[in-house]
Tab-separated table of C-alpha atoms in Angstrom:
chain	number	residue	atom	x	y	z
Y	40	MET	CA	13.843	18.254	28.036
Y	41	LYS	CA	12.270	18.537	24.910
Y	42	ILE	CA	13.367	15.769	22.334
Y	43	PRO	CA	12.302	16.219	18.806
Y	44	PHE	CA	11.414	13.249	16.407
Y	45	SER	CA	13.710	14.609	14.092
Y	46	THR	CA	15.847	17.661	13.270
Y	47	PHE	CA	18.194	18.881	10.554
Y	48	ASP	CA	19.673	21.427	12.340
Y	49	ARG	CA	22.657	19.821	13.648
Y	50	MET	CA	23.243	18.035	10.388
Y	51	HIS	CA	22.911	20.959	8.243
Y	52	ALA	CA	24.817	23.604	10.328
Y	53	ALA	CA	28.124	22.003	9.409
Y	54	LEU	CA	27.323	21.826	5.820
Y	55	LYS	CA	25.887	25.311	5.475
Y	56	PRO	CA	28.863	27.178	4.016
Y	57	GLU	CA	29.452	24.389	1.463
Y	58	ILE	CA	25.759	24.206	0.276
Y	59	MET	CA	25.372	27.779	0.018
Y	60	ALA	CA	28.590	28.181	-1.968
Y	61	THR	CA	27.190	25.401	-4.138
Y	62	PHE	CA	23.904	26.976	-4.726
Y	63	GLU	CA	25.608	30.157	-5.829
Y	64	ARG	CA	27.910	27.946	-8.221
Y	65	VAL	CA	25.219	26.544	-10.009
Y	66	TYR	CA	22.868	29.557	-9.951
Y	67	ASP	CA	25.497	31.590	-11.411
Y	68	LYS	CA	26.055	28.820	-14.159
Y	69	GLY	CA	22.380	29.369	-15.288
Y	70	TRP	CA	21.924	25.328	-16.116
Y	71	PHE	CA	19.248	23.926	-13.842
Y	72	ILE	CA	18.055	20.627	-15.435
Y	73	GLN	CA	20.373	17.618	-16.289
Y	74	GLY	CA	23.453	19.557	-16.134
Y	75	ASP	CA	26.899	18.491	-14.766
Y	76	GLU	CA	25.948	18.159	-11.240
Y	77	TYR	CA	23.301	15.695	-12.181
Y	78	GLN	CA	25.395	13.644	-14.431
Y	79	ALA	CA	28.047	13.454	-11.601
Y	80	PHE	CA	25.793	12.516	-8.956
Y	81	GLU	CA	24.070	9.681	-10.984
Y	82	LYS	CA	27.545	8.212	-11.578
Y	83	GLU	CA	28.699	8.602	-7.870
Y	84	PHE	CA	25.537	7.324	-6.222
Y	85	ALA	CA	25.446	4.443	-8.709
Y	86	SER	CA	28.871	3.560	-7.837
Y	87	PHE	CA	28.342	3.817	-4.025
Y	88	CYS	CA	25.537	1.318	-4.415
Y	89	GLY	CA	27.596	-1.164	-6.634
Y	90	ALA	CA	25.508	-0.601	-9.593
Y	91	LYS	CA	26.894	0.388	-13.098
Y	92	PHE	CA	24.127	3.041	-13.890
Y	93	GLY	CA	22.150	5.558	-12.076
Y	94	VAL	CA	19.196	7.736	-13.523
Y	95	GLY	CA	17.886	10.628	-11.532
Y	96	VAL	CA	14.259	11.254	-11.221
Y	97	GLY	CA	11.729	13.430	-9.454
Y	98	ASN	CA	11.042	11.376	-6.345
Y	99	GLY	CA	11.164	7.896	-4.959
Y	100	MET	CA	7.823	6.835	-6.038
Y	101	ASP	CA	8.517	7.880	-9.680
Y	102	ALA	CA	11.743	5.605	-9.428
Y	103	ILE	CA	9.395	2.493	-8.779
Y	104	TYR	CA	6.799	3.708	-11.518
Y	105	LEU	CA	9.516	4.553	-14.066
Y	106	THR	CA	11.049	1.207	-13.394
Y	107	LEU	CA	8.095	-0.843	-13.746
Y	108	ARG	CA	7.134	0.972	-16.898
Y	109	ALA	CA	10.835	0.497	-18.369
Y	110	MET	CA	10.363	-3.224	-17.679
Y	111	GLY	CA	7.010	-3.431	-19.722
Y	112	ILE	CA	4.920	-4.035	-16.673
Y	113	GLY	CA	1.293	-2.650	-17.006
Y	114	ALA	CA	-2.276	-3.562	-17.555
Y	115	GLY	CA	-3.314	-7.116	-16.565
Y	116	ASP	CA	-0.048	-7.680	-14.746
Y	117	GLU	CA	0.686	-8.173	-11.110
Y	118	VAL	CA	3.310	-6.886	-8.796
Y	119	ILE	CA	3.899	-8.686	-5.295
Y	120	VAL	CA	4.568	-5.798	-2.564
Y	121	PRO	CA	4.804	-6.244	1.310
Y	122	SER	CA	1.470	-5.714	3.193
Y	123	HIS	CA	3.495	-3.262	5.604
Y	124	THR	CA	5.149	-0.512	4.347
Y	125	PHE	CA	4.709	3.362	3.103
Y	126	ILE	CA	1.700	3.527	0.427
Y	127	ALA	CA	4.084	4.903	-2.379
Y	128	THR	CA	5.158	1.243	-3.190
Y	129	ALA	CA	1.698	0.075	-4.008
Y	130	LEU	CA	0.862	3.174	-5.507
Y	131	ALA	CA	3.733	3.005	-8.169
Y	132	VAL	CA	2.237	-0.263	-9.062
Y	133	VAL	CA	-1.286	1.094	-9.798
Y	134	TYR	CA	0.229	4.020	-11.841
Y	135	ALA	CA	2.125	1.796	-13.996
Y	136	GLY	CA	-1.211	0.345	-14.899
Y	137	ALA	CA	-0.537	-3.126	-12.898
Y	138	THR	CA	-2.235	-4.557	-9.573
Y	139	PRO	CA	-0.410	-4.566	-6.450
Y	140	VAL	CA	-0.550	-7.739	-4.627
Y	141	PHE	CA	-0.069	-7.840	-0.736
Y	142	CYS	CA	2.259	-10.104	0.624
Y	143	GLU	CA	2.452	-10.675	4.524
Y	144	VAL	CA	5.588	-9.631	6.390
Y	145	ASN	CA	8.035	-11.015	8.864
Y	146	ALA	CA	6.875	-10.028	12.360
Y	147	GLU	CA	10.541	-9.798	13.486
Y	148	THR	CA	12.023	-7.692	10.714
Y	149	PHE	CA	8.901	-6.283	9.456
Y	150	ASN	CA	10.029	-6.906	5.766
Y	151	ILE	CA	8.333	-8.937	3.238
Y	152	ASN	CA	8.355	-12.764	4.214
Y	153	PRO	CA	9.739	-14.735	1.510
Y	154	ALA	CA	8.084	-17.903	2.707
Y	155	ASN	CA	4.733	-16.269	1.729
Y	156	ILE	CA	5.669	-15.079	-1.917
Y	157	THR	CA	5.423	-18.261	-3.835
Y	158	GLN	CA	1.684	-18.953	-3.158
Y	159	LEU	CA	0.909	-15.374	-4.623
Y	160	ILE	CA	2.580	-16.006	-7.855
Y	161	THR	CA	0.223	-16.567	-10.666
Y	162	LYS	CA	0.442	-16.378	-14.783
Y	163	ARG	CA	0.052	-12.462	-14.311
Y	164	THR	CA	2.833	-11.829	-11.908
Y	165	LYS	CA	5.725	-10.149	-13.281
Y	166	ALA	CA	7.855	-8.744	-10.429
Y	167	ILE	CA	8.489	-8.704	-6.687
Y	168	ILE	CA	8.902	-5.285	-4.901
Y	169	ALA	CA	11.244	-5.882	-1.808
Y	170	VAL	CA	11.037	-2.867	0.388
Y	171	HIS	CA	13.953	-2.466	2.866
Y	172	LEU	CA	11.865	-1.067	5.633
Y	173	TYR	CA	13.031	1.095	8.294
Y	174	GLY	CA	16.896	0.720	7.064
Y	175	GLN	CA	17.184	-3.135	7.134
Y	176	ALA	CA	17.403	-5.175	4.094
Y	177	ALA	CA	14.912	-7.622	2.991
Y	178	ASP	CA	15.907	-11.220	3.104
Y	179	MET	CA	16.955	-11.203	-0.697
Y	180	ASP	CA	18.846	-14.408	-1.253
Y	181	PRO	CA	15.594	-16.328	-1.074
Y	182	ILE	CA	13.525	-13.528	-2.573
Y	183	ASN	CA	16.001	-13.875	-5.741
Y	184	LYS	CA	15.639	-17.478	-5.987
Y	185	ILE	CA	12.002	-17.469	-6.162
Y	186	ALA	CA	12.234	-14.839	-8.769
Y	187	LYS	CA	14.709	-16.524	-10.826
Y	188	GLU	CA	12.708	-19.897	-10.582
Y	189	ASN	CA	9.439	-17.882	-12.007
Y	190	ASN	CA	10.991	-15.806	-14.384
Y	191	LEU	CA	10.267	-12.626	-12.425
Y	192	SER	CA	12.036	-9.184	-11.872
Y	193	VAL	CA	12.913	-8.139	-8.562
Y	194	VAL	CA	12.665	-4.349	-7.796
Y	195	GLU	CA	14.341	-3.108	-4.556
Y	196	ASP	CA	12.452	-0.039	-2.830
Y	197	CYS	CA	15.467	1.365	-1.115
Y	198	ALA	CA	13.720	4.523	0.050
Y	199	GLN	CA	14.855	3.967	3.782
Y	200	ALA	CA	17.792	2.041	3.293
Y	201	HIS	CA	20.730	3.913	1.766
Y	202	ASN	CA	23.846	2.207	2.435
Y	203	ALA	CA	22.520	-0.647	4.068
Y	204	ILE	CA	24.199	-4.008	3.518
Y	205	TYR	CA	23.054	-7.580	3.047
Y	206	ASN	CA	25.490	-10.410	2.665
Y	207	GLY	CA	28.497	-8.094	1.928
Y	208	ARG	CA	26.485	-6.047	-0.945
Y	209	LYS	CA	24.673	-2.757	-0.548
Y	210	THR	CA	21.018	-2.068	-1.325
Y	211	GLY	CA	20.638	-1.021	-5.101
Y	212	SER	CA	22.936	-3.805	-5.956
Y	213	LEU	CA	20.814	-6.880	-4.743
Y	214	GLY	CA	17.987	-7.253	-7.348
Y	215	ASP	CA	17.533	-6.185	-10.964
Y	216	VAL	CA	16.960	-2.464	-9.979
Y	217	GLY	CA	17.254	-0.274	-6.991
Y	218	ALA	CA	14.537	2.546	-6.622
Y	219	PHE	CA	15.713	5.436	-4.053
Y	220	SER	CA	13.971	8.401	-2.739
Y	221	PHE	CA	16.039	11.475	-1.552
Y	222	TYR	CA	12.881	12.903	0.484
Y	223	PRO	CA	14.680	15.444	3.053
Y	224	GLY	CA	14.058	13.029	5.715
Y	225	LYS	CA	15.982	10.008	4.227
Y	226	ASN	CA	19.481	9.087	5.242
Y	227	LEU	CA	20.816	10.733	2.169
Y	228	GLY	CA	18.274	13.643	1.819
Y	229	ALA	CA	17.767	16.431	-0.804
Y	230	LEU	CA	16.525	19.951	0.498
Y	231	GLY	CA	13.185	19.139	-1.642
Y	232	ASP	CA	11.905	16.185	-3.598
Y	233	ALA	CA	14.420	13.824	-5.741
Y	234	GLY	CA	14.995	10.101	-6.458
Y	235	MET	CA	17.098	7.673	-8.222
Y	236	VAL	CA	17.142	4.287	-10.085
Y	237	VAL	CA	20.080	2.367	-9.967
Y	238	THR	CA	20.843	-0.776	-12.077
Y	239	SER	CA	23.551	-2.596	-13.988
Y	240	ASN	CA	21.384	-3.089	-16.860
Y	241	LYS	CA	22.139	-0.182	-19.448
Y	242	GLU	CA	18.956	-0.901	-21.630
Y	243	LEU	CA	16.838	-0.572	-18.545
Y	244	ALA	CA	18.858	2.501	-17.328
Y	245	ASP	CA	18.219	4.025	-20.823
Y	246	LYS	CA	14.401	3.485	-21.028
Y	247	VAL	CA	14.042	4.797	-17.331
Y	248	HIS	CA	15.832	8.028	-18.418
Y	249	ALA	CA	13.670	8.400	-21.483
Y	250	LEU	CA	10.379	7.679	-19.983
Y	251	GLY	CA	11.263	10.467	-17.542
Y	252	CYS	CA	12.074	12.881	-20.253
Y	253	TYR	CA	8.642	12.823	-21.824
Y	254	GLY	CA	9.475	9.731	-23.671
Y	255	SER	CA	12.303	11.168	-25.444
Y	256	ALA	CA	16.268	9.972	-25.552
Y	257	GLU	CA	16.907	12.410	-28.249
Y	258	LYS	CA	15.392	16.145	-27.995
Y	259	TYR	CA	11.982	16.348	-29.815
Y	260	VAL	CA	12.105	12.610	-30.609
Y	261	HIS	CA	9.685	10.728	-28.451
Y	262	LYS	CA	9.688	6.889	-28.578
Y	263	TYR	CA	7.528	6.237	-25.648
Y	264	GLN	CA	4.788	8.064	-23.905
Y	265	GLY	CA	6.864	9.418	-20.921
Y	266	VAL	CA	6.242	11.679	-18.045
Y	267	ASN	CA	8.340	14.844	-16.768
Y	268	SER	CA	10.377	13.478	-13.773
Y	269	ARG	CA	13.881	14.714	-13.659
Y	270	LEU	CA	16.275	15.297	-10.682
Y	271	ASP	CA	16.933	18.818	-10.974
Y	272	GLU	CA	20.800	20.348	-10.916
Y	273	ILE	CA	20.646	22.195	-7.711
Y	274	GLN	CA	19.202	19.117	-5.642
Y	275	ALA	CA	21.834	16.879	-7.427
Y	276	ALA	CA	24.661	19.432	-6.287
Y	277	PHE	CA	23.318	19.357	-2.677
Y	278	LEU	CA	23.284	15.630	-2.718
Y	279	ARG	CA	27.017	15.251	-3.900
Y	280	ILE	CA	27.706	17.201	-0.788
Y	281	LYS	CA	25.905	15.030	1.278
Y	282	LEU	CA	27.035	11.723	-0.024
Y	283	LYS	CA	30.436	12.747	1.135
Y	284	HIS	CA	29.178	12.384	4.620
Y	285	LEU	CA	26.905	9.409	4.323
Y	286	ASP	CA	29.093	6.596	5.735
Y	287	GLU	CA	29.696	8.730	8.937
Y	288	TRP	CA	26.380	9.454	9.373
Y	289	THR	CA	25.418	5.907	9.041
Y	290	LYS	CA	27.767	5.144	11.650
Y	291	GLU	CA	26.344	7.789	13.894
Y	292	ARG	CA	22.843	6.417	13.429
Y	293	GLN	CA	24.327	2.750	14.145
Y	294	GLN	CA	25.723	4.277	17.461
Y	295	VAL	CA	22.553	5.789	18.526
Y	296	ALA	CA	20.679	2.718	17.703
Y	297	GLN	CA	22.974	0.587	19.732
Y	298	LYS	CA	22.645	2.729	22.970
Y	299	TYR	CA	18.794	2.097	22.613
Y	300	LEU	CA	19.125	-1.635	22.118
Y	301	SER	CA	21.530	-1.933	25.023
Y	302	SER	CA	19.745	0.617	27.324
Y	303	ILE	CA	16.179	0.180	26.821
Y	304	ASP	CA	14.824	-2.624	29.419
Y	305	ASN	CA	11.158	-2.938	29.645
Y	306	PRO	CA	9.152	-6.097	29.519
Y	307	LYS	CA	6.229	-3.967	27.817
Y	308	ILE	CA	8.444	-2.724	24.929
Y	309	LYS	CA	9.787	-5.230	22.035
Y	310	LEU	CA	12.871	-3.714	20.390
Y	311	PRO	CA	13.631	-4.224	16.809
Y	312	LYS	CA	15.595	-7.271	15.412
Y	313	VAL	CA	18.357	-7.129	13.055
Y	314	MET	CA	19.197	-10.181	10.897
Y	315	ASP	CA	22.547	-11.859	11.070
Y	316	ARG	CA	23.510	-11.029	7.402
Y	317	CYS	CA	22.530	-7.456	7.599
Y	318	SER	CA	24.040	-4.060	8.361
Y	319	HIS	CA	20.938	-1.792	9.549
Y	320	VAL	CA	21.346	1.920	8.770
Y	321	TRP	CA	18.361	2.840	11.142
Y	322	HIS	CA	16.481	5.307	8.932
Y	323	LEU	CA	14.048	4.650	11.557
Y	324	PHE	CA	14.016	2.961	15.205
Y	325	VAL	CA	10.718	1.152	15.631
Y	326	VAL	CA	9.798	-0.559	18.722
Y	327	ARG	CA	6.239	-2.347	19.462
Y	328	CYS	CA	4.208	-1.818	22.378
Y	329	GLU	CA	0.794	-3.328	23.007
Y	330	GLU	CA	-0.176	-0.112	24.793
Y	331	ARG	CA	1.032	2.040	21.844
Y	332	ASP	CA	-1.225	4.909	22.085
Y	333	LYS	CA	-0.794	5.100	25.668
Y	334	LEU	CA	3.165	5.177	25.724
Y	335	GLN	CA	3.065	7.660	22.792
Y	336	GLU	CA	0.764	9.883	24.928
Y	337	TYR	CA	3.241	9.324	27.985
Y	338	LEU	CA	6.221	10.295	25.962
Y	339	ALA	CA	4.660	13.253	24.783
Y	340	ASP	CA	3.925	14.344	28.404
Y	341	MET	CA	7.714	13.852	28.971
Y	342	GLY	CA	8.582	16.194	26.061
Y	343	ILE	CA	9.670	13.320	23.480
Y	344	GLU	CA	8.131	13.295	20.162
Y	345	THR	CA	7.311	9.991	18.279
Y	346	VAL	CA	5.725	9.010	15.077
Y	347	ILE	CA	3.886	5.620	14.088
Y	348	HIS	CA	5.124	4.220	10.841
Y	349	TYR	CA	2.267	3.254	9.858
Y	350	PRO	CA	-0.963	3.340	11.572
Y	351	THR	CA	-2.967	1.973	8.894
Y	352	PRO	CA	-2.185	-0.989	6.640
Y	353	MET	CA	-2.291	-0.517	2.869
Y	354	HIS	CA	-5.041	-3.196	2.310
Y	355	LEU	CA	-7.268	-1.193	4.660
Y	356	GLN	CA	-6.636	2.286	3.209
Y	357	GLY	CA	-9.613	3.874	1.406
Y	358	ALA	CA	-7.227	4.029	-1.843
Y	359	PHE	CA	-7.695	0.527	-2.032
Y	360	LYS	CA	-11.069	-0.408	-0.911
Y	361	GLU	CA	-12.269	-1.651	-4.175
Y	362	MET	CA	-10.079	-4.599	-3.702
Y	363	GLY	CA	-12.415	-5.785	-0.882
Y	364	TYR	CA	-9.946	-6.487	1.751
Y	365	LYS	CA	-11.261	-6.681	5.315
Y	366	ARG	CA	-9.497	-6.811	8.764
Y	367	GLY	CA	-7.848	-10.052	9.316
Y	368	ALA	CA	-6.688	-10.579	5.883
Y	369	PHE	CA	-3.036	-9.570	6.895
Y	370	PRO	CA	-2.822	-9.964	10.638
Y	371	ILE	CA	0.831	-9.459	11.137
Y	372	ALA	CA	0.690	-6.178	9.181
Y	373	GLU	CA	-2.447	-5.262	11.326
Y	374	ALA	CA	-0.632	-5.966	14.446
Y	375	LEU	CA	2.259	-3.898	13.547
Y	376	ALA	CA	-0.044	-1.131	12.378
Y	377	ASP	CA	-1.537	-1.120	15.970
Y	378	SER	CA	1.577	-1.465	18.133
Y	379	VAL	CA	4.558	0.131	16.057
Y	380	LEU	CA	5.896	3.464	17.474
Y	381	THR	CA	8.939	5.201	16.066
Y	382	LEU	CA	11.772	6.895	18.470
Y	383	PRO	CA	13.747	9.803	18.102
Y	384	LEU	CA	16.872	9.408	15.957
Y	385	TYR	CA	18.955	12.065	14.100
Y	386	ILE	CA	22.403	13.157	13.241
Y	387	GLY	CA	23.543	15.147	16.374
Y	388	MET	CA	21.496	13.380	18.918
Y	389	THR	CA	23.349	13.621	22.276
Y	390	ASP	CA	24.077	11.029	24.922
Y	391	ASP	CA	22.110	13.232	27.192
Y	392	GLU	CA	19.211	12.809	24.826
Y	393	ILE	CA	19.366	9.326	24.308
Y	394	CYS	CA	19.670	8.617	28.076
Y	395	TYR	CA	16.496	10.856	28.675
Y	396	VAL	CA	14.440	8.765	25.933
Y	397	CYS	CA	15.635	5.356	27.334
Y	398	ASP	CA	14.859	6.333	30.975
Y	399	ALA	CA	11.439	7.625	30.174
Y	400	LEU	CA	10.923	4.137	28.288
Y	401	ASN	CA	12.311	2.119	31.100
Y	402	ARG	CA	9.941	3.997	33.501
Y	403	PHE	CA	6.866	3.436	31.342
């Protein structure tokens, strides 16, 4: 049996008639930037997250970058980010002109460890970015408490956690602002690049909007030195269709994950942990194995495709070599990079496919 790591085929097949009809409607209308679909999706997605305002942008990294700019964060400032995540989180800080300060993560949840944040705060610290990695919310209560005590902003990187819940509230409504990616592979994915900022702070939302439109809130009047980062009309229209299915897709991902959790039984393989106060949406199902490379090769021979998220910690990436970090600086992030492996999980995955993966893992 061949098991892809991910596939859109089964999810998109059911949506194709509506997507094609929607494309024709937008095409015939002839308005492709910040039209009715864009405005409607901003409102619908913000409401879905429990926030008052949404601002569509070009991609998830821009969502973080524009948020930091809108907060006035730039040269000379520091922003605390987790040591184990996709590099876009830290790059957004750099593009804003600030310095990313890496914080060690929790070995069980993979998310930023609140216990390690306070020691990193300096007079230059302006914000904490809490990444909800793999689909599980970071431990936001202590993070918000630390931020309040130190007058810091809290930015949620929600790129992998659409519809995730922490203490009864959805990601995007847990900090000062939530930054989302709608990259095609996300739980809510466009058919191209797209992103959004959600917040209940109108002033912040308005500034993000202006910064993403060349610094202009009024045509040809440029208050800021902005950029061009806008969610286009066609992607907004597609995302409106998909948003209607996100709850059912979330339940399906949770069902697949639960079958993995209950069926994989191999002492060599460490399963992911879900915090008591969280509803995990399983953007990725990531296991750990000390023989990770051997396991990946074994599964490939069985026809099972896997991916490593992520094989090199940020502090050891060439992009940050000028920061001078050496191996050993963040041992948990490094151990994760050496041992994590992401299993197949997608909408439409059958019981036979799930069982095939589990049986292969149990025989390793």
